Short mmCIF file of C-alpha atoms in Angstrom, two decimals:
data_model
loop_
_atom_site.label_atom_id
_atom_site.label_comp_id
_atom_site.label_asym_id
_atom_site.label_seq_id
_atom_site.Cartn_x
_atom_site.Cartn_y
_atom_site.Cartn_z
CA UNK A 1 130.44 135.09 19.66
CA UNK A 2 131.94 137.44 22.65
CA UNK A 3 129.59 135.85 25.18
CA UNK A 4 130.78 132.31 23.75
CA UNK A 5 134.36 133.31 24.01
CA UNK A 6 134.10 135.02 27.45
CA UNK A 7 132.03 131.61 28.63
CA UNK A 8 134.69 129.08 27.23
CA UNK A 9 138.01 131.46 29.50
CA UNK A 10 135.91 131.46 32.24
CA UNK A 11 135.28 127.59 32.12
CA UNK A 12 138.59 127.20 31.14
CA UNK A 13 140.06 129.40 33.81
CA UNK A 14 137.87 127.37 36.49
CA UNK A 15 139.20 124.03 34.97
CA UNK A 16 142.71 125.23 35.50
CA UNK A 17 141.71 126.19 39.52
CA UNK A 18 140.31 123.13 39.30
CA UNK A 19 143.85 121.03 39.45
CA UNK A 20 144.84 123.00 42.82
CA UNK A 21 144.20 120.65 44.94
CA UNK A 22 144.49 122.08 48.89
CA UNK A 23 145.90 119.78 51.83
CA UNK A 24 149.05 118.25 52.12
CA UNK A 25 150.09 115.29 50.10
CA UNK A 26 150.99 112.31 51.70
CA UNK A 27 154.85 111.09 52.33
CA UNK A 28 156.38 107.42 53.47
CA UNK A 29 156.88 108.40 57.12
CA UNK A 30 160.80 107.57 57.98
CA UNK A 31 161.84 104.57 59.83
CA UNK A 32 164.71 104.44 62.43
CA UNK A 33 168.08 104.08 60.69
CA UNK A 34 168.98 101.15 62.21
CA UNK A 35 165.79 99.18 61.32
CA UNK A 36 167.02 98.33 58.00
CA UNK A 37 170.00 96.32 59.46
CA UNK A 38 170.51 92.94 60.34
CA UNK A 39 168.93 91.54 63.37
CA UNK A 40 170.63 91.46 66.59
CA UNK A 41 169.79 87.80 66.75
CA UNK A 42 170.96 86.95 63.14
CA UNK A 43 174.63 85.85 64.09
CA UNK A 44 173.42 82.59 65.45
CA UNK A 45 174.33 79.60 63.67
CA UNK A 46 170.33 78.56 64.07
CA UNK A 47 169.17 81.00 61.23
CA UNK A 48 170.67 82.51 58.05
CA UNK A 49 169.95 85.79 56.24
CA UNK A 50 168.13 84.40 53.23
CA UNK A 51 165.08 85.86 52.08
CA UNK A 52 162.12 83.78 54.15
CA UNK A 53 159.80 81.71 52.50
CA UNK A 54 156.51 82.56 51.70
CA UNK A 55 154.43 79.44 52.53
CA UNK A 56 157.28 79.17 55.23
CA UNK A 57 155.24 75.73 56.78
CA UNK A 58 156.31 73.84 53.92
CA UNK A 59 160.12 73.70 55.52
CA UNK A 60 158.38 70.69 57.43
CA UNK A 61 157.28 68.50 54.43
CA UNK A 62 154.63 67.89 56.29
CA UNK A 63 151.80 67.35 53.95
CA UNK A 64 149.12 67.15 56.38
CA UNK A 65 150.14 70.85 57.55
CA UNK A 66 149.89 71.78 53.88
CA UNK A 67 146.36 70.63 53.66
CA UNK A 68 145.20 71.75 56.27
CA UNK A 69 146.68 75.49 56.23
CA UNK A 70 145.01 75.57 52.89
CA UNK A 71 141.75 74.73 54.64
CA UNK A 72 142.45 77.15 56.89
CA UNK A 73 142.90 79.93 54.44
CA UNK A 74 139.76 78.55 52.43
CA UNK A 75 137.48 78.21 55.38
CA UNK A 76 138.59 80.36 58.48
CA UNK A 77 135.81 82.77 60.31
CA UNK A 78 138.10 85.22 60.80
CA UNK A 79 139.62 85.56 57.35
CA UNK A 80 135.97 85.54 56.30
CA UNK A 81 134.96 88.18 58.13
CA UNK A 82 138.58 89.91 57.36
CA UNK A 83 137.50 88.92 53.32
CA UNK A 84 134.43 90.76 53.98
CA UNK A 85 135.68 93.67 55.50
CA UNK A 86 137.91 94.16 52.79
CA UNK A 87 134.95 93.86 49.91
CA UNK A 88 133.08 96.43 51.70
CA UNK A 89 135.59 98.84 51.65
CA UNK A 90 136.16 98.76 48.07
CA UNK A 91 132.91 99.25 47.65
CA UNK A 92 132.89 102.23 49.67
CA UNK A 93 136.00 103.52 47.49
CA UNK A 94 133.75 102.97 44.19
CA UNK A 95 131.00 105.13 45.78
CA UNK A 96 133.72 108.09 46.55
CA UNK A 97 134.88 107.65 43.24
CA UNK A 98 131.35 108.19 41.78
CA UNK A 99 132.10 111.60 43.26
CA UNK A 100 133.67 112.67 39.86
CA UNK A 101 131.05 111.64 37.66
CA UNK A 102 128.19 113.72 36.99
CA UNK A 103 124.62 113.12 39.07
CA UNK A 104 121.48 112.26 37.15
CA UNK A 105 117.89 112.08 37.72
CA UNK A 106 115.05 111.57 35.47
CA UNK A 107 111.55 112.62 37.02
CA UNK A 108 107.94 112.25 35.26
CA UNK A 109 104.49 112.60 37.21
CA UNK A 110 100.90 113.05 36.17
CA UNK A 111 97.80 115.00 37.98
CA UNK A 112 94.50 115.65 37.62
CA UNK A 113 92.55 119.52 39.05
CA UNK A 114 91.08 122.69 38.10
CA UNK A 115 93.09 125.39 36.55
CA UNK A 116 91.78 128.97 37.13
CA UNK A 117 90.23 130.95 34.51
CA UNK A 118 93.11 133.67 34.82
CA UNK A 119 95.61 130.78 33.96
CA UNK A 120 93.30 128.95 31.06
CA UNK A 121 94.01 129.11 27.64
CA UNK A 122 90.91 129.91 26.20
CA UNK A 123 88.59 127.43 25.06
CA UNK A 124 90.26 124.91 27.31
CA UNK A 125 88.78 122.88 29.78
CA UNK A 126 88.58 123.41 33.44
CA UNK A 127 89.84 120.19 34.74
CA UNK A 128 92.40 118.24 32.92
CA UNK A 129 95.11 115.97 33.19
CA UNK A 130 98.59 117.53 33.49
CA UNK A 131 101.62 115.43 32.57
CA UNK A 132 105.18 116.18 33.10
CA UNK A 133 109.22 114.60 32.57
CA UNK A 134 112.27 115.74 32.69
CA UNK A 135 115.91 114.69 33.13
CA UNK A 136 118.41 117.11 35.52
CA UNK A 137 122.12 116.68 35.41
CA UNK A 138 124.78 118.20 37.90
CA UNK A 139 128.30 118.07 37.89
CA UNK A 140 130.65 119.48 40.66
CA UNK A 141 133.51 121.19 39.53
CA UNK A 142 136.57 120.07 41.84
CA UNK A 143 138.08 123.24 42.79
CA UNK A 144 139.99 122.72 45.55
CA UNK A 145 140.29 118.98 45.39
CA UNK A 146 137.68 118.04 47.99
CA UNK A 147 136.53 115.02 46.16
CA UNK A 148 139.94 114.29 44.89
CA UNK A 149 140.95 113.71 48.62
CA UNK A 150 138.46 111.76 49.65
CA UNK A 151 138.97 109.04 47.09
CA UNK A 152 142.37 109.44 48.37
CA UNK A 153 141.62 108.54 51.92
CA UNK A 154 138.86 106.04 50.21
CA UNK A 155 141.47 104.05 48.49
CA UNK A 156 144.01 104.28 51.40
CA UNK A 157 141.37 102.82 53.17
CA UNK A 158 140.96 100.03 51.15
CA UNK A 159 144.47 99.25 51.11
CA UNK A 160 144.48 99.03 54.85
CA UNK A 161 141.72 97.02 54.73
CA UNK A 162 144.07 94.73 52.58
CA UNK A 163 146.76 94.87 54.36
CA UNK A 164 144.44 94.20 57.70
CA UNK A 165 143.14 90.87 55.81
CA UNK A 166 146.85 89.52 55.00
CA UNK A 167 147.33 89.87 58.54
CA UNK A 168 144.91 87.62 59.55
CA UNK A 169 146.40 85.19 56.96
CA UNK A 170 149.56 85.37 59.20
CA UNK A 171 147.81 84.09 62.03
CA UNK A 172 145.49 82.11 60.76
CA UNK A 173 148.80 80.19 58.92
CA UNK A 174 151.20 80.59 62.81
CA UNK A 175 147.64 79.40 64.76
CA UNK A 176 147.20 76.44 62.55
CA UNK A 177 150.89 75.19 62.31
CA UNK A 178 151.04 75.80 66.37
CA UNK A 179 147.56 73.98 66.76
CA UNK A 180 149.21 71.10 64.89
CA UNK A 181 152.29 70.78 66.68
CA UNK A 182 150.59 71.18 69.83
CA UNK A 183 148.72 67.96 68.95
CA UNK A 184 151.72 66.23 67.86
CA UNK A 185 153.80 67.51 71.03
CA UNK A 186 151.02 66.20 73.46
CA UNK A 187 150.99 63.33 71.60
CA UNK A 188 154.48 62.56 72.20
CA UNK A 189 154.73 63.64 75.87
CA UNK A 190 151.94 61.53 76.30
CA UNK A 191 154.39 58.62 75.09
CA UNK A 192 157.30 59.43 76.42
CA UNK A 193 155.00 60.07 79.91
CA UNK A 194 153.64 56.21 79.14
CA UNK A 195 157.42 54.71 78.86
CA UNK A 196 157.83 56.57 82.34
CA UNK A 197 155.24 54.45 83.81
CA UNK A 198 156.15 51.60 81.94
CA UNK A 199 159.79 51.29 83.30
CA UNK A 200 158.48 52.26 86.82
CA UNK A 201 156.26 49.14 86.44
CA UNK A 202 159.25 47.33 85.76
CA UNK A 203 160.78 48.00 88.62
CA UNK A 204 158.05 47.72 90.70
CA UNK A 205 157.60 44.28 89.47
CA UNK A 206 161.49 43.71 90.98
CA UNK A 207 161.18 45.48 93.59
CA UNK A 208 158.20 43.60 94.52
CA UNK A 209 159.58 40.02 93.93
CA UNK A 210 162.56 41.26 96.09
CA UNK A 211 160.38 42.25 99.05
CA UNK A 212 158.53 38.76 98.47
CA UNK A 213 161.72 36.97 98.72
CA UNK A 214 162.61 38.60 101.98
CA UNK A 215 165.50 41.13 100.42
CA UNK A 216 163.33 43.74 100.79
CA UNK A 217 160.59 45.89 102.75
CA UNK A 218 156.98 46.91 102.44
CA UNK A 219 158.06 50.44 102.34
CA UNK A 220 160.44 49.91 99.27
CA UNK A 221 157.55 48.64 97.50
CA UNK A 222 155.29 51.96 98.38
CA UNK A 223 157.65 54.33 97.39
CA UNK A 224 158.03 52.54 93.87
CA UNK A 225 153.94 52.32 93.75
CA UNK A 226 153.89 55.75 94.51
CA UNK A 227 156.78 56.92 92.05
CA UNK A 228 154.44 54.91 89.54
CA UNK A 229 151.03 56.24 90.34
CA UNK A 230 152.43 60.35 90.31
CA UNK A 231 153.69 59.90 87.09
CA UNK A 232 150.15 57.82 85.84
CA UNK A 233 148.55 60.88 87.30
CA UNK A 234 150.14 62.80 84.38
CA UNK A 235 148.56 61.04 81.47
CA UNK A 236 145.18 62.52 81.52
CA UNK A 237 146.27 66.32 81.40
CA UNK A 238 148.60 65.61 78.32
CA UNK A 239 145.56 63.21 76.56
CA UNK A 240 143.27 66.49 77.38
CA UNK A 241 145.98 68.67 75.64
CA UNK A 242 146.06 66.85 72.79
CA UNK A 243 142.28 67.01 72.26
CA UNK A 244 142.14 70.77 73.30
CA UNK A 245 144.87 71.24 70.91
CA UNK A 246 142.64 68.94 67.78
CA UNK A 247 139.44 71.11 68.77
CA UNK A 248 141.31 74.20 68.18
CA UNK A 249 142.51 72.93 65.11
CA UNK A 250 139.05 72.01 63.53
CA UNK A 251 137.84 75.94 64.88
CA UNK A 252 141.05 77.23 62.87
CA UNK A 253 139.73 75.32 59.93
CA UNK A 254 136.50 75.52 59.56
CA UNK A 255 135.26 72.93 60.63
CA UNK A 256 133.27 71.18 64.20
CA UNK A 257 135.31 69.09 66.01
CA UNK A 258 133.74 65.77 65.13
CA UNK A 259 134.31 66.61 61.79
CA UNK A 260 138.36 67.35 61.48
CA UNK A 261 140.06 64.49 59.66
CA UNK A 262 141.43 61.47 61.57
CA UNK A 263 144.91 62.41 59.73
CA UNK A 264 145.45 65.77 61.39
CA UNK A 265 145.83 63.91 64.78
CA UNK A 266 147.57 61.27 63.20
CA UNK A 267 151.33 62.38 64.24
CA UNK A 268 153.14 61.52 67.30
CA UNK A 269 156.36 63.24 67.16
CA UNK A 270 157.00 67.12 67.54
CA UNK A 271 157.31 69.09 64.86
CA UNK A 272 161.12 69.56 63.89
CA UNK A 273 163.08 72.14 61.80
CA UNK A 274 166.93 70.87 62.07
CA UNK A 275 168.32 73.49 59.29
CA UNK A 276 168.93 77.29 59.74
CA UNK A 277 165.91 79.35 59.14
CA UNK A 278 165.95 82.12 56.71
CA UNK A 279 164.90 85.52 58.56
CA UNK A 280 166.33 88.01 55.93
CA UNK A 281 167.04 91.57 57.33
CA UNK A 282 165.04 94.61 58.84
CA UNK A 283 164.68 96.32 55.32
CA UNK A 284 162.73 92.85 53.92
CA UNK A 285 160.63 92.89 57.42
CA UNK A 286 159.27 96.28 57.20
CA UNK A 287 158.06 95.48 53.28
CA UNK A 288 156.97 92.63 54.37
CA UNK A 289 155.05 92.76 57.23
CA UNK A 290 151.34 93.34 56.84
CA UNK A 291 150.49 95.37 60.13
CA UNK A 292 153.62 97.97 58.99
CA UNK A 293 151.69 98.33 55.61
CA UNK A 294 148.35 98.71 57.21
CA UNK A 295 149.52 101.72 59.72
CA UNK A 296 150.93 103.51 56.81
CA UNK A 297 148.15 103.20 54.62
CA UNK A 298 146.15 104.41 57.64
CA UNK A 299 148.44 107.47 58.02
CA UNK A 300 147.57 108.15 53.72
CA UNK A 301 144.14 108.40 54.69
CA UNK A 302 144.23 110.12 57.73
CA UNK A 303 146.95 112.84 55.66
CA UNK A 304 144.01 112.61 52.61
CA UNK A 305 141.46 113.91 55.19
CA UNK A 306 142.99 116.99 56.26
CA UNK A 307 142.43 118.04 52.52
CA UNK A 308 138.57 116.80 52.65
CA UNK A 309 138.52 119.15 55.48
CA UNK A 310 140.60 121.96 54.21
CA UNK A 311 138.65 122.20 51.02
CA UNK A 312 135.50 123.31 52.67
CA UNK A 313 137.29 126.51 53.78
CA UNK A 314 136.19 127.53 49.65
CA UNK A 315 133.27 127.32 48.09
CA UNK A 316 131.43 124.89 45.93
CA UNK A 317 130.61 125.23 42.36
CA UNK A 318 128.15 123.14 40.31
CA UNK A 319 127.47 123.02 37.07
CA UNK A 320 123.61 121.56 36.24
CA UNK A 321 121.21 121.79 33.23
CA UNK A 322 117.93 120.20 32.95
CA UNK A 323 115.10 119.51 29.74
CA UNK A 324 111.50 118.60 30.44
CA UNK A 325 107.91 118.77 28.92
CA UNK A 326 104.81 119.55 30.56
CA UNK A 327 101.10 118.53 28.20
CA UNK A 328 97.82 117.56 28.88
CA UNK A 329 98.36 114.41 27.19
CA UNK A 330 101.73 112.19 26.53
CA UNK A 331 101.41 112.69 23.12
CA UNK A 332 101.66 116.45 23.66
CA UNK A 333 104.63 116.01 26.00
CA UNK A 334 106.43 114.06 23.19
CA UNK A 335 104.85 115.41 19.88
CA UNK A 336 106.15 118.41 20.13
CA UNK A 337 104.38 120.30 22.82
CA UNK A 338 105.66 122.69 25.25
CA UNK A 339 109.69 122.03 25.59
CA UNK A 340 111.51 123.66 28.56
CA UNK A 341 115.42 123.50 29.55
CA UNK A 342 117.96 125.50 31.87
CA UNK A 343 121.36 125.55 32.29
CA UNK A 344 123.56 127.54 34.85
CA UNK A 345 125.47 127.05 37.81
CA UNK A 346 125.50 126.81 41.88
CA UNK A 347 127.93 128.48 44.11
CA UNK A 348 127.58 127.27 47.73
CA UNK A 349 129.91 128.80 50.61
CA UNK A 350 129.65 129.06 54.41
CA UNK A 351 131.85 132.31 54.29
CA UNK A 352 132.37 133.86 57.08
CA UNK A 353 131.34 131.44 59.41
CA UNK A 354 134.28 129.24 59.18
CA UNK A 355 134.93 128.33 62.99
CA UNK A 356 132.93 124.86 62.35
CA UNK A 357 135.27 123.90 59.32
CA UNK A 358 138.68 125.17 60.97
CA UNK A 359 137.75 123.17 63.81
CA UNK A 360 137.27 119.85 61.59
CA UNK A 361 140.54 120.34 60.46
CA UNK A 362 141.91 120.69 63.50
CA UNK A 363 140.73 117.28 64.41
CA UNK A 364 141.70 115.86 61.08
CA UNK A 365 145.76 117.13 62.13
CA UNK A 366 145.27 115.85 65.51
CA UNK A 367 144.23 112.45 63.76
CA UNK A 368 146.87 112.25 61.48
CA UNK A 369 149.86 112.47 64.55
CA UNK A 370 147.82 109.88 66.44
CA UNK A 371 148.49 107.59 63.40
CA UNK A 372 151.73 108.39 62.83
CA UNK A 373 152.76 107.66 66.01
CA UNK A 374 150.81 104.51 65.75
CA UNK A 375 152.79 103.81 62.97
CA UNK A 376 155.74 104.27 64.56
CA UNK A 377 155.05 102.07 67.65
CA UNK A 378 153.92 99.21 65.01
CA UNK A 379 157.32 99.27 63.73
CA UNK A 380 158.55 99.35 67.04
CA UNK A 381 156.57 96.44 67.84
CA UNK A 382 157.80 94.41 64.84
CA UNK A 383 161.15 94.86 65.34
CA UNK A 384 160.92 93.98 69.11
CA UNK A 385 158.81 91.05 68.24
CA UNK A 386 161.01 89.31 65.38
CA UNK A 387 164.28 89.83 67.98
CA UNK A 388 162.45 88.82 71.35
CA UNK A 389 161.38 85.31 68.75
CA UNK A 390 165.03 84.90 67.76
CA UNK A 391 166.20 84.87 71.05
CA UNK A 392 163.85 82.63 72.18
CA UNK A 393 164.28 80.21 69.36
CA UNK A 394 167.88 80.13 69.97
CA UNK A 395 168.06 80.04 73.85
CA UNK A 396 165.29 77.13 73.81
CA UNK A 397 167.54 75.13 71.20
CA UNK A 398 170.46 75.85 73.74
CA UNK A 399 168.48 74.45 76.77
CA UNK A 400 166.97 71.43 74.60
CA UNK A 401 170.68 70.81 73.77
CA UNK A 402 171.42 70.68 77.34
CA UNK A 403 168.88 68.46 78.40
CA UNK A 404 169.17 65.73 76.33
CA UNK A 405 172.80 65.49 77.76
CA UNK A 406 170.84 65.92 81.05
CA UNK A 407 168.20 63.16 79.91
CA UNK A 408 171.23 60.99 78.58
CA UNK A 409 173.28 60.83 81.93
CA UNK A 410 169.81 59.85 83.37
CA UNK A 411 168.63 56.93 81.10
CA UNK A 412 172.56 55.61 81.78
CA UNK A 413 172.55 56.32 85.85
CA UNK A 414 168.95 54.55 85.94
CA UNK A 415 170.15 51.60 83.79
CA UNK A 416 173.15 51.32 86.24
CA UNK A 417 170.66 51.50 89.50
CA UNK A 418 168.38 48.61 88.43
CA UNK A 419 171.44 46.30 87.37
CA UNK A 420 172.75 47.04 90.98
CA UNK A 421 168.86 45.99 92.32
CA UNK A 422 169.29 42.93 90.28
CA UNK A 423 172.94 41.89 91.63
CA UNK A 424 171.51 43.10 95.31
CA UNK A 425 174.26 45.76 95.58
CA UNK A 426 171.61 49.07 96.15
CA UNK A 427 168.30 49.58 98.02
CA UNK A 428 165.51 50.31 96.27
CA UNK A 429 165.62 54.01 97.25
CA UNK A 430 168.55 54.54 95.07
CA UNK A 431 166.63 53.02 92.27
CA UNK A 432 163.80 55.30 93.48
CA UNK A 433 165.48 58.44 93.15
CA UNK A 434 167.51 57.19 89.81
CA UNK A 435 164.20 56.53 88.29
CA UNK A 436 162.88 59.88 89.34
CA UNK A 437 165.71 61.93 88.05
CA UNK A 438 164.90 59.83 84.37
CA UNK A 439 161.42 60.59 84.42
CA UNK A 440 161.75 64.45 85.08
CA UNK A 441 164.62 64.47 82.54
CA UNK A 442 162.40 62.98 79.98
CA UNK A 443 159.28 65.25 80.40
CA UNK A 444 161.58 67.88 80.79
CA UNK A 445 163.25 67.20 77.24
CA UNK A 446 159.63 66.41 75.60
CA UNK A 447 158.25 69.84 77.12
CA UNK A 448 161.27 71.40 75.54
CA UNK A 449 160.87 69.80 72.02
CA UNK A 450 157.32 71.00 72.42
CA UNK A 451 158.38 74.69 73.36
CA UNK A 452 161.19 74.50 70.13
CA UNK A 453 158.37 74.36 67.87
CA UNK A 454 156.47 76.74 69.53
CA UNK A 455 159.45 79.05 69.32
CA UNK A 456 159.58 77.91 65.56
CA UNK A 457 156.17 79.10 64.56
CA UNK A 458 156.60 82.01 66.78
CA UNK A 459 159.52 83.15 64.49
CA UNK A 460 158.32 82.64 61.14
CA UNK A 461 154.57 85.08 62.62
CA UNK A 462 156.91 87.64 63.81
CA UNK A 463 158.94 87.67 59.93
CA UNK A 464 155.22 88.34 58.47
CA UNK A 465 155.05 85.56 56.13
CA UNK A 466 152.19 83.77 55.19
CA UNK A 467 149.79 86.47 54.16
CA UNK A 468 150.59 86.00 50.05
CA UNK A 469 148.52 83.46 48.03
CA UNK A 470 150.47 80.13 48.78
CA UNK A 471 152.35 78.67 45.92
CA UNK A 472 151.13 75.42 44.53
CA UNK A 473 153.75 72.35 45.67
CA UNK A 474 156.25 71.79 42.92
CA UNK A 475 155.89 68.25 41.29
CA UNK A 476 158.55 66.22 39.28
#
């Protein structure tokens, strides 16, 4: 009963060394003070502190975006690969966590041969069969928290992983919306390019009958032609826009290009936002943004590996047993025949040499600062990113404001300028240049549209949203 009692401390004390678990633990790493704020470019009047959407492209009500973001999300490469990345890692965490459980193996063989007389049992034969089976279990005590730590770092892993994959949700969602408007953009440049030329013909036509009628000259009806034919000239870049834009679209969802739906190419006007946007503040942002997450789950593992490392400073211990038979038959292996078992344990330490493991955790330290500071600069990065967008976004609605005054003033000069043709009171080269000024002003103002919704999409990427599973659209 001593022995028994002695045996059950002694497991007992190791159980209790078993729970110190060597290495630091991981902490949130601090963010600047200031990042929890307000933006810098909140104050405008073009965006509100309200908590952003999550499935911000529905602010459009544009149900063909809707469709086709969920496409996106159902069919993208790169959130299949991203969807794949992620299963593998959580299947590497369920292989660390089969670290704690113990390891099993069940062996049986048979073989035939002489046994010397020395080793024979008299009066039995000198060749025989030999059969054998047995099952050997080992479980590794913990100690020092070795495998503890590595399902640590395992599972940080896999959170990264996570986090990595709702990234590429974000851009899959800011490419597709910015593929669409693109389209839609090009589309109407290409219309407002095609009224260009059409009111150029017009006054060609004029200025044509005027040289005719022997009010004008040859060379007023050149410079017209030539007005005309520049801005013609512009047509097939903006129709090969469009169709780059529609072949990137069909990539983003999964799809060949012959294959994306008529619909998605279907709109002619830009896409347009006239309300405030939500942003929120700096304290949502850094919750919500995936690549923040992903850096500090990064940093976990990297902190979980310095106590992988650390624990192999100490030694192993094992604990193992194993039960067999060995017969010259299978009915003497399980009818009661020879029986054999062992229990006991396995200490394994490379004491003193220790150089190799100090060294490892070394490296592991030296890991851990590099992502630290990488988690830093991602912050960074956000935080430049979401205020470089606002800025944009509000500067571009600024100079869009300006030149549709700009594109007004035009339209009314050039009105003006062709009346005057009519009545004979200008030369054409007034006309000319009034026509010019419009057509400039006009691309000018459709580029800008373009660049608004650029700026849009832009915005709503930088604020991180997008990477939770989309809400279905309310109905009734």
């Amino acid at each position: 009963m001593s022995r028994i009692r002695s045996a059950a401390l002694g497991f007992a004390s190791l159980m209790t060394l078993a729970a110190c678990t060597v290495g630091p633990d991981f902490r949130a790493p601090a963010t600047p003070s200031t990042s929890a704020a307000a933006f810098v470019g909140s104050a405008s009047p073009v965006v509100n502190t309200a908590e952003p959407d999550t499935d911000w492209w529905r602010l459009y009500n544009d149900p063909v975006l809707d469709a086709l973001i969920a496409d996106a999300f159902a069919a993208n490469t790169d959130l299949r690969i991203a969807t794949a990345n992620l299963a593998r890692a959580r299947a590497v965490l369920r292989e660390t966590r089969a670290g704690r459980l113990p390891e099993t193996t069940i062996g049986a063989g048979a073989s035939y041969g002489r046994v010397p007389s020395e080793q024979r049992a008299p009066g039995a034969p000198t060749e025989d069969w030999s059969f054998d089976a047995g099952i050997n279990i080992s479980y590794e005590l913990d100690l020092f928290g070795r495998v503890t730590r590595s399902i640590e770092a395992s599972n940080a892993d896999a959170d990264a992983v996570a986090a990595a994959r709702d990234a590429v949700r974000v851009a899959v969602a800011a490419e597709t919306a910015r593929a669409y408007a693109d389209a839609a953009s090009a589309a109407e440049r290409l219309a407002v390019a095609e009224r260009t030329v059409a009111l150029i013909d017009q006054t060609l036509n004029l200025t044509t009958k005027r040289y005719e009628a022997g009010r004008g000259t040859r060379l007023d009806v050149a410079r017209v032609t030539s007005l005309r034919d520049q801005q013609r000239a512009a047509l097939p870049p903006l129709r090969a826009e469009r169709d780059g834009a529609l072949f990137r679209l069909a990539t983003l969802t999964g799809r060949a290009p012959a294959e994306l739906p008529t619909q998605a190419g279907a709109r002619r006007t830009t896409l347009r936002l006239d309300q405030p946007i939500p942003v929120g503040d700096g304290r949502a942002l850094l919750a919500r943004r995936p690549d923040i997450r992903e850096a500090e789950r990064r940093l976990a593992a990297e902190t979980a590996r310095i106590g992988v490392a650390t624990a192999d400073l100490y030694p192993r211990i094992s604990f193992g047993g194993s039960i067999g038979s060995t017969g010259s038959s299978i009915g003497d292996m399980f009818g009661g025949g020879p029986l054999r078992w062992l229990v006991g344990s396995l200490l394994s330490w490379s004491f003193p040499n220790q150089e190799a493991n100090r060294a490892r955790i070394e490296q592991a330290e030296a890991t851990t600062q590099a992502a630290l500071a990488s988690f830093d600069g991602t912050v960074l990065r956000a935080l430049e990113e979401t205020e470089t967008a606002l800025s944009r976004y509000a500067n571009e609605l600024d100079r869009r404001t300006a030149l549709t005054a700009a594109r007004e003033q035009a339209e009314l000069a050039a009105r003006i300028e062709r009346a005057r043709l009519r009545e004979g009171k200008t030369d054409s080269l007034a006309v000319l240049d009034a026509e010019r000024t419009l057509a400039t002003a006009e691309a000018d103002l459709a580029l800008s549209d373009a660049r608004v919704a650029t700026a849009q999409v832009d915005l709503f990427r930088a604020l991180g949203g997008g990477w939770q599973e989309a809400r279905p659209a309310q109905t009734g």
